[in-house]
Coordinates of N, CA and C and ligand atoms in Angstrom, one line a residue:
M1 N -34.2 53.4 -14.5 CA -32.9 53.9 -14.3 C -31.9 52.6 -14.4
S2 N -31.0 52.7 -15.2 CA -30.1 51.6 -15.4 C -28.7 52.0 -15.0
K3 N -27.9 51.0 -14.6 CA -26.6 51.2 -14.2 C -25.7 50.7 -15.3
V4 N -24.6 51.4 -15.5 CA -23.6 50.9 -16.5 C -22.3 50.6 -15.8
F5 N -21.8 49.4 -16.1 CA -20.6 49.0 -15.5 C -19.5 49.1 -16.6
V6 N -18.4 49.7 -16.2 CA -17.3 49.8 -17.2 C -16.2 48.8 -16.7
V7 N -15.9 47.9 -17.6 CA -14.9 46.9 -17.2 C -13.6 47.3 -17.9
G8 N -12.6 47.4 -17.1 CA -11.3 47.8 -17.7 C -10.5 46.5 -18.1
K9 N -9.3 46.7 -18.7 CA -8.5 45.6 -19.1 C -8.1 44.8 -17.9
K10 N -7.8 45.4 -16.8 CA -7.3 44.6 -15.6 C -8.4 43.7 -15.1
Q11 N -9.7 44.3 -15.0 CA -10.8 43.4 -14.6 C -11.1 42.3 -15.6
L12 N -11.0 42.6 -16.8 CA -11.2 41.6 -17.9 C -10.2 40.5 -17.8
R13 N -8.9 40.8 -17.5 CA -7.9 39.8 -17.3 C -8.2 39.0 -16.1
L14 N -8.6 39.6 -15.0 CA -9.0 38.9 -13.8 C -10.2 37.9 -14.0
I15 N -11.2 38.4 -14.8 CA -12.3 37.5 -15.1 C -11.9 36.4 -15.9
G16 N -11.0 36.6 -16.9 CA -10.5 35.6 -17.8 C -9.7 34.5 -17.0
M17 N -8.9 35.0 -16.1 CA -8.1 34.0 -15.2 C -9.0 33.2 -14.3
A18 N -10.1 33.9 -13.8 CA -11.0 33.2 -12.9 C -11.7 32.1 -13.7
A19 N -12.2 32.5 -14.9 CA -12.9 31.5 -15.8 C -12.0 30.3 -16.1
L20 N -10.7 30.6 -16.4 CA -9.8 29.6 -16.8 C -9.5 28.6 -15.5
L21 N -9.4 29.2 -14.4 CA -9.3 28.4 -13.1 C -10.5 27.5 -12.9
I22 N -11.7 28.1 -13.1 CA -12.9 27.3 -13.0 C -12.9 26.1 -13.9
V23 N -12.5 26.4 -15.2 CA -12.5 25.3 -16.2 C -11.5 24.2 -15.8
L24 N -10.3 24.7 -15.3 CA -9.3 23.7 -14.9 C -9.7 22.8 -13.8
V25 N -10.3 23.5 -12.7 CA -10.8 22.7 -11.6 C -11.9 21.8 -12.0
Y26 N -12.8 22.2 -12.8 CA -13.9 21.3 -13.3 C -13.3 20.2 -14.1
S27 N -12.4 20.4 -15.0 CA -11.8 19.4 -15.8 C -11.1 18.3 -14.9
F28 N -10.4 18.8 -13.9 CA -9.7 17.9 -13.0 C -10.7 17.0 -12.2
W29 N -11.8 17.7 -11.8 CA -12.8 17.0 -11.0 C -13.5 15.9 -11.9
V30 N -13.8 16.2 -13.1 CA -14.4 15.2 -14.1 C -13.4 14.1 -14.3
W31 N -12.1 14.5 -14.6 CA -11.1 13.5 -14.9 C -10.9 12.6 -13.6
N32 N -10.8 13.1 -12.5 CA -10.6 12.4 -11.2 C -11.8 11.4 -10.9
S33 N -13.0 11.9 -11.1 CA -14.1 11.0 -10.8 C -14.3 9.9 -11.8
A34 N -13.8 10.1 -13.0 CA -13.9 9.1 -14.1 C -12.8 8.0 -13.9
A35 N -11.8 8.3 -13.1 CA -10.7 7.3 -13.0 C -11.2 6.1 -12.2
P36 N -10.9 4.9 -12.7 CA -11.4 3.7 -11.9 C -10.8 3.7 -10.5
T37 N -11.6 3.3 -9.6 CA -11.2 3.1 -8.2 C -10.7 1.7 -8.0
A38 N -9.4 1.6 -8.0 CA -8.7 0.3 -7.9 C -9.2 -0.5 -6.6
G39 N -9.3 -1.7 -6.8 CA -9.5 -2.6 -5.7 C -11.0 -2.7 -5.1
T40 N -11.9 -1.9 -5.7 CA -13.2 -1.9 -5.1 C -14.2 -2.7 -6.0
S41 N -13.8 -3.0 -7.2 CA -14.7 -3.8 -8.1 C -14.1 -5.2 -8.2
D42 N -14.2 -5.8 -9.3 CA -13.6 -7.2 -9.5 C -12.1 -7.1 -9.8
N43 N -11.6 -5.9 -10.0 CA -10.2 -5.8 -10.3 C -9.4 -5.5 -9.0
P44 N -8.6 -6.4 -8.6 CA -7.9 -6.2 -7.3 C -6.8 -5.1 -7.5
R45 N -6.5 -4.5 -6.4 CA -5.4 -3.6 -6.3 C -4.2 -4.4 -5.9
V46 N -3.1 -4.3 -6.7 CA -1.9 -5.1 -6.4 C -1.0 -4.4 -5.4
I47 N -0.6 -5.2 -4.4 CA 0.4 -4.7 -3.5 C 1.6 -5.6 -3.5
H48 N 2.8 -5.0 -3.7 CA 4.0 -5.9 -3.8 C 4.8 -5.8 -2.5
M49 N 5.3 -7.0 -2.1 CA 6.2 -7.1 -1.0 C 7.3 -8.0 -1.4
V50 N 8.4 -7.9 -0.7 CA 9.5 -8.9 -0.8 C 9.9 -9.4 0.5
T51 N 10.7 -10.5 0.6 CA 11.3 -10.9 1.8 C 12.7 -10.3 1.8
A52 N 13.1 -9.7 2.9 CA 14.4 -9.0 3.0 C 15.1 -9.6 4.2
E53 N 16.4 -9.3 4.2 CA 17.3 -9.8 5.2 C 18.2 -8.7 5.7
H54 N 18.3 -8.6 7.0 CA 19.3 -7.7 7.6 C 20.3 -8.6 8.4
A55 N 21.6 -8.3 8.1 CA 22.6 -9.1 8.8 C 23.7 -8.2 9.3
T56 N 24.3 -8.6 10.4 CA 25.4 -7.9 11.0 C 26.3 -8.8 11.8
T57 N 27.5 -8.4 12.1 CA 28.4 -9.1 13.0 C 28.6 -8.3 14.2
L58 N 28.3 -8.8 15.4 CA 28.4 -8.1 16.6 C 29.9 -8.0 17.0
K59 N 30.2 -7.1 18.0 CA 31.6 -7.0 18.5 C 32.2 -8.3 18.9
N60 N 31.4 -9.2 19.5 CA 31.9 -10.4 20.0 C 32.0 -11.5 18.9
G61 N 31.8 -11.0 17.6 CA 31.9 -11.9 16.5 C 30.7 -12.7 16.1
Q62 N 29.7 -12.6 17.0 CA 28.4 -13.3 16.7 C 27.7 -12.7 15.5
E63 N 27.2 -13.5 14.6 CA 26.5 -13.1 13.5 C 25.0 -12.9 13.9
L64 N 24.4 -11.8 13.5 CA 23.0 -11.6 13.8 C 22.3 -11.4 12.4
E65 N 21.3 -12.2 12.2 CA 20.6 -12.2 10.9 C 19.1 -12.2 11.1
I66 N 18.4 -11.3 10.6 CA 16.9 -11.4 10.7 C 16.2 -11.1 9.3
Y67 N 15.1 -11.7 9.2 CA 14.3 -11.5 8.0 C 13.1 -10.6 8.2
R68 N 12.7 -9.9 7.2 CA 11.6 -8.9 7.3 C 10.8 -9.0 6.1
W69 N 9.5 -8.6 6.2 CA 8.7 -8.3 5.1 C 8.9 -6.9 4.7
D70 N 9.1 -6.6 3.4 CA 9.4 -5.3 2.9 C 8.4 -4.9 1.8
P71 N 7.6 -3.9 1.9 CA 7.5 -3.0 3.0 C 6.9 -3.6 4.3
G72 N 7.2 -3.1 5.4 CA 6.8 -3.7 6.7 C 5.3 -3.4 7.0
T73 N 4.7 -2.4 6.3 CA 3.3 -2.1 6.5 C 2.7 -1.8 5.2
V74 N 1.5 -2.5 5.0 CA 0.7 -2.2 3.7 C -0.7 -1.8 4.2
F75 N -1.3 -1.0 3.3 CA -2.6 -0.4 3.6 C -3.7 -0.8 2.6
A76 N -4.9 -1.0 3.1 CA -6.0 -1.3 2.3 C -7.2 -0.5 2.8
K77 N -8.1 -0.1 1.9 CA -9.4 0.5 2.3 C -10.3 -0.7 2.6
K78 N -11.2 -0.4 3.6 CA -12.2 -1.4 3.9 C -13.1 -1.8 2.7
G79 N -13.2 -3.0 2.4 CA -14.0 -3.5 1.3 C -13.2 -3.6 0.0
E80 N -11.9 -3.2 0.0 CA -11.1 -3.2 -1.2 C -10.6 -4.7 -1.5
L81 N -10.6 -5.0 -2.8 CA -10.1 -6.3 -3.2 C -8.6 -6.1 -3.4
I82 N -7.8 -6.9 -2.7 CA -6.3 -6.8 -2.7 C -5.7 -8.1 -3.3
E83 N -4.7 -7.8 -4.1 CA -3.9 -8.9 -4.6 C -2.5 -8.7 -4.0
L84 N -2.1 -9.5 -3.0 CA -0.9 -9.3 -2.3 C 0.1 -10.2 -3.0
R85 N 1.2 -9.6 -3.6 CA 2.2 -10.4 -4.3 C 3.5 -10.3 -3.5
I86 N 4.0 -11.4 -3.0 CA 5.2 -11.4 -2.2 C 6.3 -12.2 -3.0
L87 N 7.4 -11.5 -3.3 CA 8.5 -12.2 -3.9 C 9.5 -12.6 -2.9
G88 N 9.9 -13.8 -3.0 CA 11.0 -14.4 -2.1 C 12.4 -14.0 -2.6
V89 N 13.0 -13.0 -1.9 CA 14.3 -12.6 -2.3 C 15.4 -13.2 -1.3
N90 N 15.2 -12.9 0.0 CA 16.1 -13.5 1.0 C 15.4 -14.6 1.8
G91 N 16.2 -15.6 2.1 CA 15.6 -16.7 2.9 C 15.0 -17.7 1.9
E92 N 15.2 -19.0 2.2 CA 14.8 -20.1 1.3 C 13.2 -20.2 1.4
R93 N 12.7 -20.1 2.6 CA 11.2 -20.4 2.7 C 10.6 -19.6 3.9
H94 N 9.5 -19.0 3.6 CA 8.8 -18.3 4.6 C 7.3 -18.6 4.6
P95 N 6.9 -19.5 5.4 CA 5.4 -19.7 5.6 C 4.9 -18.5 6.3
F96 N 3.6 -18.2 6.0 CA 3.1 -17.0 6.7 C 1.6 -17.1 6.8
F97 N 1.0 -16.4 7.8 CA -0.4 -16.2 7.9 C -0.7 -14.8 8.3
I98 N -1.9 -14.3 8.0 CA -2.3 -13.0 8.4 C -3.2 -13.2 9.6
E99 N -2.8 -12.8 10.8 CA -3.5 -13.0 12.0 C -4.9 -12.4 12.0
G100 N -5.9 -13.2 12.4 CA -7.2 -12.7 12.4 C -8.0 -12.8 11.1
L101 N -7.3 -13.0 10.1 CA -7.9 -13.2 8.8 C -7.6 -14.7 8.3
D102 N -8.4 -15.2 7.5 CA -8.2 -16.6 7.0 C -7.3 -16.6 5.8
I103 N -6.1 -16.1 6.0 CA -5.2 -16.0 4.9 C -3.8 -16.6 5.3
E104 N -3.3 -17.5 4.4 CA -2.0 -18.1 4.7 C -1.4 -18.5 3.4
G105 N -0.1 -18.7 3.5 CA 0.6 -19.1 2.3 C 2.1 -19.4 2.6
E106 N 2.9 -19.4 1.6 CA 4.3 -19.7 1.8 C 5.1 -19.0 0.7
V107 N 6.2 -18.3 1.0 CA 7.0 -17.6 0.1 C 8.3 -18.4 -0.1
L108 N 8.7 -18.8 -1.3 CA 9.9 -19.5 -1.6 C 10.9 -18.6 -2.3
K109 N 12.1 -18.7 -2.1 CA 13.2 -17.9 -2.7 C 13.0 -18.0 -4.2
G110 N 13.0 -16.8 -4.9 CA 13.0 -16.7 -6.3 C 11.6 -16.9 -6.9
K111 N 10.6 -17.1 -6.0 CA 9.2 -17.3 -6.5 C 8.3 -16.2 -5.9
E112 N 7.2 -15.9 -6.7 CA 6.3 -14.9 -6.2 C 5.0 -15.7 -5.7
T113 N 4.6 -15.4 -4.5 CA 3.4 -16.0 -4.0 C 2.3 -14.9 -4.0
V114 N 1.1 -15.3 -4.5 CA 0.0 -14.3 -4.7 C -1.2 -14.8 -3.9
V115 N -1.6 -13.9 -3.0 CA -2.9 -14.2 -2.3 C -3.9 -13.0 -2.6
T116 N -5.1 -13.4 -2.9 CA -6.1 -12.4 -3.2 C -7.2 -12.5 -2.2
F117 N -7.6 -11.3 -1.7 CA -8.6 -11.3 -0.6 C -9.3 -9.9 -0.6
R118 N -10.5 -9.9 -0.1 CA -11.2 -8.6 0.1 C -11.0 -8.2 1.6
A119 N -10.6 -7.0 1.8 CA -10.3 -6.5 3.1 C -11.6 -6.0 3.7
N120 N -12.4 -6.9 4.2 CA -13.7 -6.6 4.7 C -13.7 -6.1 6.2
Q121 N -12.6 -6.4 6.9 CA -12.6 -6.1 8.3 C -11.6 -5.0 8.6
E122 N -12.1 -4.0 9.3 CA -11.1 -2.9 9.7 C -10.2 -3.4 10.8
G123 N -9.0 -2.9 10.8 CA -8.1 -3.2 11.9 C -6.6 -3.2 11.4
I124 N -5.8 -3.6 12.3 CA -4.3 -3.8 12.0 C -4.0 -5.3 12.2
F125 N -3.6 -5.9 11.1 CA -3.5 -7.4 11.1 C -2.0 -7.7 10.9
R126 N -1.4 -8.5 11.8 CA 0.0 -8.9 11.6 C 0.2 -10.0 10.6
I127 N 1.2 -9.8 9.7 CA 1.6 -10.8 8.7 C 2.8 -11.5 9.4
I128 N 2.6 -12.7 9.7 CA 3.6 -13.4 10.6 C 4.2 -14.6 9.8
C129 N 5.5 -14.7 9.9 CA 6.3 -15.9 9.5 C 6.6 -16.6 10.8
P130 N 6.0 -17.7 11.0 CA 6.2 -18.5 12.3 C 7.6 -19.1 12.3
T131 N 8.3 -19.3 11.2 CA 9.6 -19.9 11.2 C 10.6 -18.9 11.8
H132 N 10.4 -17.6 11.5 CA 11.3 -16.6 12.0 C 10.6 -15.7 13.0
S133 N 10.4 -16.3 14.2 CA 9.5 -15.7 15.2 C 10.2 -14.8 16.1
D134 N 11.5 -14.9 16.4 CA 12.2 -14.0 17.3 C 13.7 -14.0 16.9
P135 N 14.4 -13.1 17.6 CA 15.8 -12.9 17.2 C 16.7 -14.2 17.2
S136 N 16.3 -15.2 18.0 CA 17.1 -16.4 18.0 C 16.7 -17.3 16.8
H137 N 15.6 -17.0 16.1 CA 15.2 -17.7 15.0 C 15.1 -16.8 13.7
G138 N 15.9 -15.8 13.7 CA 16.0 -14.9 12.5 C 14.8 -14.0 12.3
G139 N 14.2 -13.6 13.4 CA 13.0 -12.7 13.4 C 13.1 -11.6 14.4
P140 N 12.0 -11.0 14.8 CA 10.7 -11.4 14.4 C 10.3 -10.9 12.9
M141 N 9.8 -11.8 12.1 CA 9.5 -11.5 10.8 C 8.0 -11.2 10.8
V142 N 7.7 -10.0 11.1 CA 6.3 -9.5 11.2 C 6.1 -8.3 10.4
G143 N 5.0 -8.3 9.6 CA 4.6 -7.1 8.9 C 3.2 -6.7 9.3
Y144 N 2.6 -5.6 8.8 CA 1.3 -5.2 9.2 C 0.5 -4.8 8.0
L145 N -0.8 -5.3 8.1 CA -1.8 -4.9 7.1 C -2.8 -4.0 7.8
V146 N -2.9 -2.8 7.4 CA -3.8 -1.8 8.0 C -5.0 -1.7 7.1
V147 N -6.2 -2.0 7.6 CA -7.4 -1.8 6.8 C -8.2 -0.7 7.5
D148 N -8.6 0.3 6.8 CA -9.5 1.3 7.4 C -10.3 2.0 6.3
Ligands
LIG1 CU1 10.4 -16.1 7.5

């Protein structure tokens, strides 16, 4: 005894759309897995930062000026090779170190400082400019590197 299935136009259209969806999902999956994973091989992932300045005049006439890393927080995956490029826009000179990591450098106005490192350690690491440490010294100029 055999069963006979009759497929109507509506079912045929649904089957066609399902097949198309499967092909699209599979194509995306193949395309996505073939894309190079930046920062995990010998090719570092580039992160751009700049030095920025915020300034205001208080009601008493006092000028308040602070420097910041911009963006204030950057992210890396554990094990990722990072090329941190910091362009000096505001402020003549910003020495810096990344607390807990053996990374340091100096950013000069109009110049780009590049540090390359592998983010081997998970955590939140402060990027500190010791020259601009608190409000009385144009800071705190602190940014964050988040590795997870
Ligand atoms: Cu600074």
